[in-house]
mmCIF file of C-alpha atoms and ligand atoms in Angstrom:
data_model
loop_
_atom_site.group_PDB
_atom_site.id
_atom_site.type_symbol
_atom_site.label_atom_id
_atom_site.label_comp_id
_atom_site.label_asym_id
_atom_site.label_seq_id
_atom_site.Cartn_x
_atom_site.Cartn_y
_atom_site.Cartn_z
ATOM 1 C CA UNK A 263 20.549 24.540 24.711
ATOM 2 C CA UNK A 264 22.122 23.595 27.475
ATOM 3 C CA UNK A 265 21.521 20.629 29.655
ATOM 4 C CA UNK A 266 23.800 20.217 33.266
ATOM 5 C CA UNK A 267 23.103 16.966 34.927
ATOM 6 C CA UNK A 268 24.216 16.661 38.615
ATOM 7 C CA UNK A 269 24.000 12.837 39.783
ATOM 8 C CA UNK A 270 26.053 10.709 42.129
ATOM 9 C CA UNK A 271 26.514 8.613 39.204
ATOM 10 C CA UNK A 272 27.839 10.363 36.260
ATOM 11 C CA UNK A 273 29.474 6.996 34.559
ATOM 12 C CA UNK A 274 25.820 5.602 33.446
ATOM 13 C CA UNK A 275 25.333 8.545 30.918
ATOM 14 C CA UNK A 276 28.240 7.485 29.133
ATOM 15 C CA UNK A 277 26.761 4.815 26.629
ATOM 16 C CA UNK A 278 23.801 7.355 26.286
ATOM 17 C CA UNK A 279 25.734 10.662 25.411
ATOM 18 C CA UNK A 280 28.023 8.508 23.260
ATOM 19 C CA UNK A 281 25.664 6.614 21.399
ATOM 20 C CA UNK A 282 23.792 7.589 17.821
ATOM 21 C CA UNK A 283 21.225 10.602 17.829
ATOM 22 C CA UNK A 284 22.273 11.960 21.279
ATOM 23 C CA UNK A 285 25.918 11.774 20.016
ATOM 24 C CA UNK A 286 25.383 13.315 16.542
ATOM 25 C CA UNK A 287 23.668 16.082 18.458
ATOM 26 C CA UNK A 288 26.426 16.709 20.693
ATOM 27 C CA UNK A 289 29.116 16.276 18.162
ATOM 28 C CA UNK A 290 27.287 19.033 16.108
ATOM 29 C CA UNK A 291 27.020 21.612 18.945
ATOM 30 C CA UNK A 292 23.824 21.766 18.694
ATOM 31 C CA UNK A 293 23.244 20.480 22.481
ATOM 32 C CA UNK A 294 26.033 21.064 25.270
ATOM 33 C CA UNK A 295 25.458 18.137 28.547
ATOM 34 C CA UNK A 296 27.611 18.585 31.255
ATOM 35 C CA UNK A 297 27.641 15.902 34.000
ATOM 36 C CA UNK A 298 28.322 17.227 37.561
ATOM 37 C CA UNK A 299 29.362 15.432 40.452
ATOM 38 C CA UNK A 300 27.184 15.709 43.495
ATOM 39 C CA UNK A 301 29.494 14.291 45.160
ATOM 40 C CA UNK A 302 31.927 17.239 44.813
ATOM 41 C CA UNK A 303 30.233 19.463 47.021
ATOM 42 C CA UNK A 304 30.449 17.337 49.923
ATOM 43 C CA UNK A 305 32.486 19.388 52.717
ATOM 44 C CA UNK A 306 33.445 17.303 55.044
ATOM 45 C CA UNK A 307 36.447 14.775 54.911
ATOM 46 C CA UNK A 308 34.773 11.755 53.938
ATOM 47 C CA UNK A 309 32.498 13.501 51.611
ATOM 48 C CA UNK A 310 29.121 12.118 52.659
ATOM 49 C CA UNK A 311 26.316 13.498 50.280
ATOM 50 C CA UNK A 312 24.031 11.942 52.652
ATOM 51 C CA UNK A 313 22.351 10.895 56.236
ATOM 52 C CA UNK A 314 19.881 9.014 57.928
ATOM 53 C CA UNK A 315 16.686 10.502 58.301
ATOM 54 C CA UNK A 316 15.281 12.855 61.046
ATOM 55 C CA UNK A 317 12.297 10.565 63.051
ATOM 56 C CA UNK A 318 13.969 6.968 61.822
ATOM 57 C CA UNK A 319 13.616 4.792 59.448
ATOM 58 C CA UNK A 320 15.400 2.936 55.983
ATOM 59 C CA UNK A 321 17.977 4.256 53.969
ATOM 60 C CA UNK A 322 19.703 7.521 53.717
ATOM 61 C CA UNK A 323 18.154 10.850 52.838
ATOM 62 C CA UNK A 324 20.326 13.776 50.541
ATOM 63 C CA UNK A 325 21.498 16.402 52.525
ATOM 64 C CA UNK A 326 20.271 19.655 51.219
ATOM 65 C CA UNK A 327 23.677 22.347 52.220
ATOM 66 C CA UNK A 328 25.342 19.697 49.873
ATOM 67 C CA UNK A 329 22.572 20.160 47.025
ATOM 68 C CA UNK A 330 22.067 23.987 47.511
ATOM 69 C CA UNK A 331 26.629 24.316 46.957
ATOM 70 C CA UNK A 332 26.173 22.205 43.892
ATOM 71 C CA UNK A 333 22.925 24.747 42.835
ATOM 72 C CA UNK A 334 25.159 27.666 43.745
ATOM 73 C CA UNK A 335 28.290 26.853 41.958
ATOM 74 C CA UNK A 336 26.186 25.790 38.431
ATOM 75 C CA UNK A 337 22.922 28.263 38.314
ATOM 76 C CA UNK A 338 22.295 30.998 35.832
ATOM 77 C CA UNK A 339 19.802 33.137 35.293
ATOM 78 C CA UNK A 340 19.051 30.987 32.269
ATOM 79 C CA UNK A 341 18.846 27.608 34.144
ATOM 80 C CA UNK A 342 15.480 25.934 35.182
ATOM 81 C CA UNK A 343 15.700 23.260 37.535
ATOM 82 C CA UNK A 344 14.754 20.285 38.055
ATOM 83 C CA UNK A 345 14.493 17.319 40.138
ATOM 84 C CA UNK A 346 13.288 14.360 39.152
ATOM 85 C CA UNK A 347 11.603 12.408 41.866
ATOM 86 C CA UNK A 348 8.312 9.830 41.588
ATOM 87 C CA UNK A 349 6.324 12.720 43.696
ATOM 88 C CA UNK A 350 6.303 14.833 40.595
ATOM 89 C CA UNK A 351 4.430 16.199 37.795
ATOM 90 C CA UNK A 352 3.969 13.099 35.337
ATOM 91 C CA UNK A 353 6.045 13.797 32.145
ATOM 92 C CA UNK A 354 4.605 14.520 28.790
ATOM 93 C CA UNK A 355 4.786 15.752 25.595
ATOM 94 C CA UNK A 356 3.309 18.987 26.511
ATOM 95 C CA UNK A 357 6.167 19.317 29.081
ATOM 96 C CA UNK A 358 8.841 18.198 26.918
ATOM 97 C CA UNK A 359 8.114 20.797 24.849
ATOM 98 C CA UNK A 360 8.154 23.198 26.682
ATOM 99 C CA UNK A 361 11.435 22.504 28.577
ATOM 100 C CA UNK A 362 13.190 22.222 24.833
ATOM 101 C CA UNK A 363 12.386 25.949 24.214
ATOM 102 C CA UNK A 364 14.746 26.868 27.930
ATOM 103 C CA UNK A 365 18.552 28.048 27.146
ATOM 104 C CA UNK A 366 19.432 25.723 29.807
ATOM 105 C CA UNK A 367 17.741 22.822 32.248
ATOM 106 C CA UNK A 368 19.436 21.634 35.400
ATOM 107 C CA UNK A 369 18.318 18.106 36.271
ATOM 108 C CA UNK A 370 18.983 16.996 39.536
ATOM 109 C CA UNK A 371 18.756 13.323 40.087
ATOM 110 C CA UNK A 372 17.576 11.824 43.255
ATOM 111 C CA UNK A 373 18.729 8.368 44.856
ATOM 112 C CA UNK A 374 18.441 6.503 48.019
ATOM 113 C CA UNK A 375 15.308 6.949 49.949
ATOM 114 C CA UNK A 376 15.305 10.967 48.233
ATOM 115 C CA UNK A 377 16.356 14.274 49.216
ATOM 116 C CA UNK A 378 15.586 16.225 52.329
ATOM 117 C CA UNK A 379 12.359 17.757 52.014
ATOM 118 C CA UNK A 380 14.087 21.411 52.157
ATOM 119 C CA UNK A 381 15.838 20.778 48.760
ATOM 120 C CA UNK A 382 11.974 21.453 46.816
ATOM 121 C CA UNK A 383 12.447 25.286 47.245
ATOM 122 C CA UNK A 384 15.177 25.174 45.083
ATOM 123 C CA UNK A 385 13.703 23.524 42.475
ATOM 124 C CA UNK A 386 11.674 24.794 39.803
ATOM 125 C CA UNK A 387 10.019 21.421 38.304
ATOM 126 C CA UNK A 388 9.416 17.858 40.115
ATOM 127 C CA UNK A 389 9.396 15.498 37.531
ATOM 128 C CA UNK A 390 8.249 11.811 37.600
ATOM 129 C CA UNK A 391 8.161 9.698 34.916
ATOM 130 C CA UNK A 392 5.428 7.562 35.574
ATOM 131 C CA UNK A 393 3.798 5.701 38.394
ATOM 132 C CA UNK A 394 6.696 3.159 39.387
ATOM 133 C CA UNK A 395 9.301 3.299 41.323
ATOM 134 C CA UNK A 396 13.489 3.382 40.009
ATOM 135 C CA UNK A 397 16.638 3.211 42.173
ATOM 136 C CA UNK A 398 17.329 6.579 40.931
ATOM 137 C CA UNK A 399 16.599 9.487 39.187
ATOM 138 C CA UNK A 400 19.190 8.915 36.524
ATOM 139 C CA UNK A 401 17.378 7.473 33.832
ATOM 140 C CA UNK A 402 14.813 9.789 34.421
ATOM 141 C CA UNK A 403 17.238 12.393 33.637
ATOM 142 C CA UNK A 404 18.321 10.212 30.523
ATOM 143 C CA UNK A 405 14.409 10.271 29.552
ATOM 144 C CA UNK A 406 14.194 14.105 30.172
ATOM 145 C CA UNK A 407 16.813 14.875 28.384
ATOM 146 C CA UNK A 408 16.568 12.653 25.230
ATOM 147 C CA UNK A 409 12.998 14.214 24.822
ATOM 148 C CA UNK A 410 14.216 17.433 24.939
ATOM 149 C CA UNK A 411 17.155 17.120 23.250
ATOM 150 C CA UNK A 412 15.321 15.137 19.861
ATOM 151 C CA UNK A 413 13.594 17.955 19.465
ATOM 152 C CA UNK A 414 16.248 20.910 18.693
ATOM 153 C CA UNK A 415 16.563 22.379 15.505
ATOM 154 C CA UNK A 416 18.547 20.209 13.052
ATOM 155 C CA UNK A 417 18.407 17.193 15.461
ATOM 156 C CA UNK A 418 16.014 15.225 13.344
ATOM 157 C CA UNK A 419 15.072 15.724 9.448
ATOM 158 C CA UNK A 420 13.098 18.264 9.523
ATOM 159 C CA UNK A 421 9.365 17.118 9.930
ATOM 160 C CA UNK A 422 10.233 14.264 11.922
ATOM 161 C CA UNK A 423 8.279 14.362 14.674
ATOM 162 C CA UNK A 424 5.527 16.391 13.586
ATOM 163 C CA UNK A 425 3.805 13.243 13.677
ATOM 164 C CA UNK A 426 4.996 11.947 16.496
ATOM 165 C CA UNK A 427 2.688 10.043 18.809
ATOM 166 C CA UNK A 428 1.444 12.651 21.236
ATOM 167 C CA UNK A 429 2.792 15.281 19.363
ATOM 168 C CA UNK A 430 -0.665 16.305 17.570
ATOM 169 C CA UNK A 431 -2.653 14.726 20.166
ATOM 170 C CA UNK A 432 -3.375 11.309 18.501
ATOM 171 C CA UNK A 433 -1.013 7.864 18.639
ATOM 172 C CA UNK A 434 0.320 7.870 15.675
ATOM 173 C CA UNK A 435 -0.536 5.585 12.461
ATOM 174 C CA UNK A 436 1.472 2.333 11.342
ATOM 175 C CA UNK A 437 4.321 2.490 8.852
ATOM 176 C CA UNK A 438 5.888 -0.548 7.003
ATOM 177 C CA UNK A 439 8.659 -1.291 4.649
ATOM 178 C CA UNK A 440 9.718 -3.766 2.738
ATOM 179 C CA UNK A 441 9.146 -6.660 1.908
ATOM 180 C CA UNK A 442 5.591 -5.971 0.876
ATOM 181 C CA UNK A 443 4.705 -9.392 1.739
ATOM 182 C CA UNK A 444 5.651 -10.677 4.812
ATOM 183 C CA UNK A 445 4.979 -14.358 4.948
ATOM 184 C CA UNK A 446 1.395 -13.493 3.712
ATOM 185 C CA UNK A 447 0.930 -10.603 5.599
ATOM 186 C CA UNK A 448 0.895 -7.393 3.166
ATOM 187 C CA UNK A 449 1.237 -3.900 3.328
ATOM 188 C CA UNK A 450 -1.677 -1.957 3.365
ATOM 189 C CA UNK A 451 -2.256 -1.416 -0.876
ATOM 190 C CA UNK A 452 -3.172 2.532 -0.016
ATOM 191 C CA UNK A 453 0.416 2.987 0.546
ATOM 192 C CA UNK A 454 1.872 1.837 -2.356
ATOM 193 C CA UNK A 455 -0.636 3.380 -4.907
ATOM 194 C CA UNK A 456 1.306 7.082 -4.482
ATOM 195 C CA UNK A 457 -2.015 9.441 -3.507
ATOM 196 C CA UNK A 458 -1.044 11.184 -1.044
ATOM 197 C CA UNK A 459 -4.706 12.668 -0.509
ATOM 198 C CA UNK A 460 -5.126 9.031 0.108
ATOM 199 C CA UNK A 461 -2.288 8.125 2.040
ATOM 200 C CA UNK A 462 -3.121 11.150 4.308
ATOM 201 C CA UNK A 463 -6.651 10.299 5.168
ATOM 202 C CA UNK A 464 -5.604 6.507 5.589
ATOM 203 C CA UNK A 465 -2.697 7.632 8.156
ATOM 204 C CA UNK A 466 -5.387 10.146 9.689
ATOM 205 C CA UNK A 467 -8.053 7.440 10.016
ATOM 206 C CA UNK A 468 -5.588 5.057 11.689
ATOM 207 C CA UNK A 469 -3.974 7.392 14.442
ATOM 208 C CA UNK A 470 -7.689 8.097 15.359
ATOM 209 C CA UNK A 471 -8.837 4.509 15.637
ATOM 210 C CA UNK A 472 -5.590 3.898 17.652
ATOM 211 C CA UNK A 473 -6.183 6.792 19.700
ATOM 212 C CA UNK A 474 -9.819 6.140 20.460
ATOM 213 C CA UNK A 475 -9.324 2.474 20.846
ATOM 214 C CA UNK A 476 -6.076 2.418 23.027
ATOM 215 C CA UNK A 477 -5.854 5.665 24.761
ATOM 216 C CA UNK A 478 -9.625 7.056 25.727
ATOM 217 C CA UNK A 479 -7.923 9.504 27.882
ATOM 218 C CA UNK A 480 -6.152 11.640 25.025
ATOM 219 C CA UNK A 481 -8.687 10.700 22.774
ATOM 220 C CA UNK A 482 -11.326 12.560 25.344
ATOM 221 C CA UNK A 483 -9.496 15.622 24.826
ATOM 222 C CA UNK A 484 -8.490 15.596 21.551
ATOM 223 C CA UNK A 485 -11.157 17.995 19.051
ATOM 224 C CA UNK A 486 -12.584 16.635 16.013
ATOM 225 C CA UNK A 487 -12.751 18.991 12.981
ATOM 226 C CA UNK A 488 -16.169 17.587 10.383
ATOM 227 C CA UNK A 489 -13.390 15.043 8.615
ATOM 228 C CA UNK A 490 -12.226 13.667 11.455
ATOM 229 C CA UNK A 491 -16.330 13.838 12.919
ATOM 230 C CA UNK A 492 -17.505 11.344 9.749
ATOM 231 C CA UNK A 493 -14.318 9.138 10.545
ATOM 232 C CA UNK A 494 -14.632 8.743 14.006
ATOM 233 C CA UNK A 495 -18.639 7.830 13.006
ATOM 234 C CA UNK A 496 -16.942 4.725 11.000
ATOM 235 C CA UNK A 497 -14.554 3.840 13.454
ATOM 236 C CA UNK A 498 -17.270 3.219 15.866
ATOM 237 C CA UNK A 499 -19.312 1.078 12.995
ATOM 238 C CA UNK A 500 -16.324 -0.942 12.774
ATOM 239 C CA UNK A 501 -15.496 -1.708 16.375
ATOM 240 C CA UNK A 502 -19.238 -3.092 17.044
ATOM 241 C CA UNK A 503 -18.832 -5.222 13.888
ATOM 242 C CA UNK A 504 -15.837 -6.714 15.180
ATOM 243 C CA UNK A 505 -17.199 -7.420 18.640
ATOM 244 C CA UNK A 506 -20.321 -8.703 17.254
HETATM 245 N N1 ADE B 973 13.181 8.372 40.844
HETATM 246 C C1 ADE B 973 12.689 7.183 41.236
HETATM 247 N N2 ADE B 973 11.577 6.872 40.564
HETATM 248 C C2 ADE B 973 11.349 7.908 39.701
HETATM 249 C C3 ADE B 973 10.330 8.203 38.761
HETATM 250 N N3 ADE B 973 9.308 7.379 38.530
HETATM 251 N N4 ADE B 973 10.429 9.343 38.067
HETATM 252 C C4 ADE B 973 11.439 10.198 38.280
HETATM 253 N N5 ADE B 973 12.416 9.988 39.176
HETATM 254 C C5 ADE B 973 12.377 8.860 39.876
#
């Protein structure tokens, strides 16, 4: 895969793209970023990227010739684009993954006050990641991309994040290592006795009381097979006890 990043501000990807996973990845070829310089398809002498806005107002606004030459000049047939920008489509894990199947994502990162308005139908994804506001888009790139990028082949050991929280639909269950005891506080004795029939319904149980205690909205749409039915049945049992 992939992934062409065009920002006004390509030095804060540096300590990102050179730093463990993200770095391995690259180093490996089995990701490609390139960073592209909005900036250098500005056109006129003291390469503005941007204006004040039509009707008034704070701050400057993107101009959209200078987005649509930087579109032009890096496109493919392959490339999906997209810009992040708090208007969007909350991320998730169901978007992630489907972005880390493209050959190749653009991600165009918004600053000042935003683009003009015009820039959208060039676009094929608005992205926000989450309900605040940033100075820019670039660390919403850096988000996009890490998600994506964890999750091609050989990345991670295989198996990695099959359990990842969100990943199967439930938060996922609590690990520990050693020490066993931590100034009293012990590991959980199902995970040291080696049944992994077990271990699996203990990890199972926990990512569902998690789930259903902590995030009601995934839980809602998560199905229950009969196992995790009777579980769910004890989770509830144990919940009123403790509030009682
Ligand atoms: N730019 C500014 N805020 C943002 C957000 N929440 N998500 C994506 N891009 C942004």
């Amino acid at each position: 895969m992939k992934i062409k990043i065009i920002t006004l501000f390509k030095e804060m990807f540096i300590p990102f793209l050179e730093t463990s996973i993200i770095k391995r990845a690259i180093n490996n070829n089995l990701v490609e970023v390139e960073l592209i310089d909005l900036r250098a398809y500005a056109n006129d002498k003291h390469n503005h990227v941007d204006d004040t806005p039509y009707g008034g107002g704070v701050g400057m606004v993107i101009k959209v010739d200078v987005v649509k030459r930087a579109l032009d000049a890096n496109k493919t047939n392959a490339s999906k684009v997209i810009l992040t920008t708090p208007k969007g489509k909350t991320y998730n894990q169901q978007i992630v993954n489907s972005l880390a199947k493209e050959k190749e994502i653009i991600i165009l990162c918004g600053h000042y006050e935003g683009f003009d308005e015009r820039v959208c139908q060039y676009v094929d994804e608005e992205i926000s990641i989450g309900d605040y506001v940033l100075t820019g888009g670039e660390i919403a790139a850096m988000v996009i991309a890490d998600s994506v990028i964890r999750l091609q082949k050989d990345v991670l050991t295989k198996g990695s994040y099959e359990d990842d929280s969100f990943q199967t639909g439930l938060l996922e269950y609590p690990q520990y290592t050693r020490p066993f005891n931590f100034l009293g506080s012990e590991v959980p004795q199902v995970l040291v006795n080696g049944n992994h029939e077990e271990i699996r319904k203990y990890r199972l149980y926990e990512s569902l009381k998690t789930t259903y205690l902590r995030r009601k909205d995934l839980f809602s749409k998560y199905e229950l097979n009969q196992e995790e039915q009777e579980m769910l049945e004890k989770i509830k049992k144990e919940a009123l006890q403790t509030t009682k």
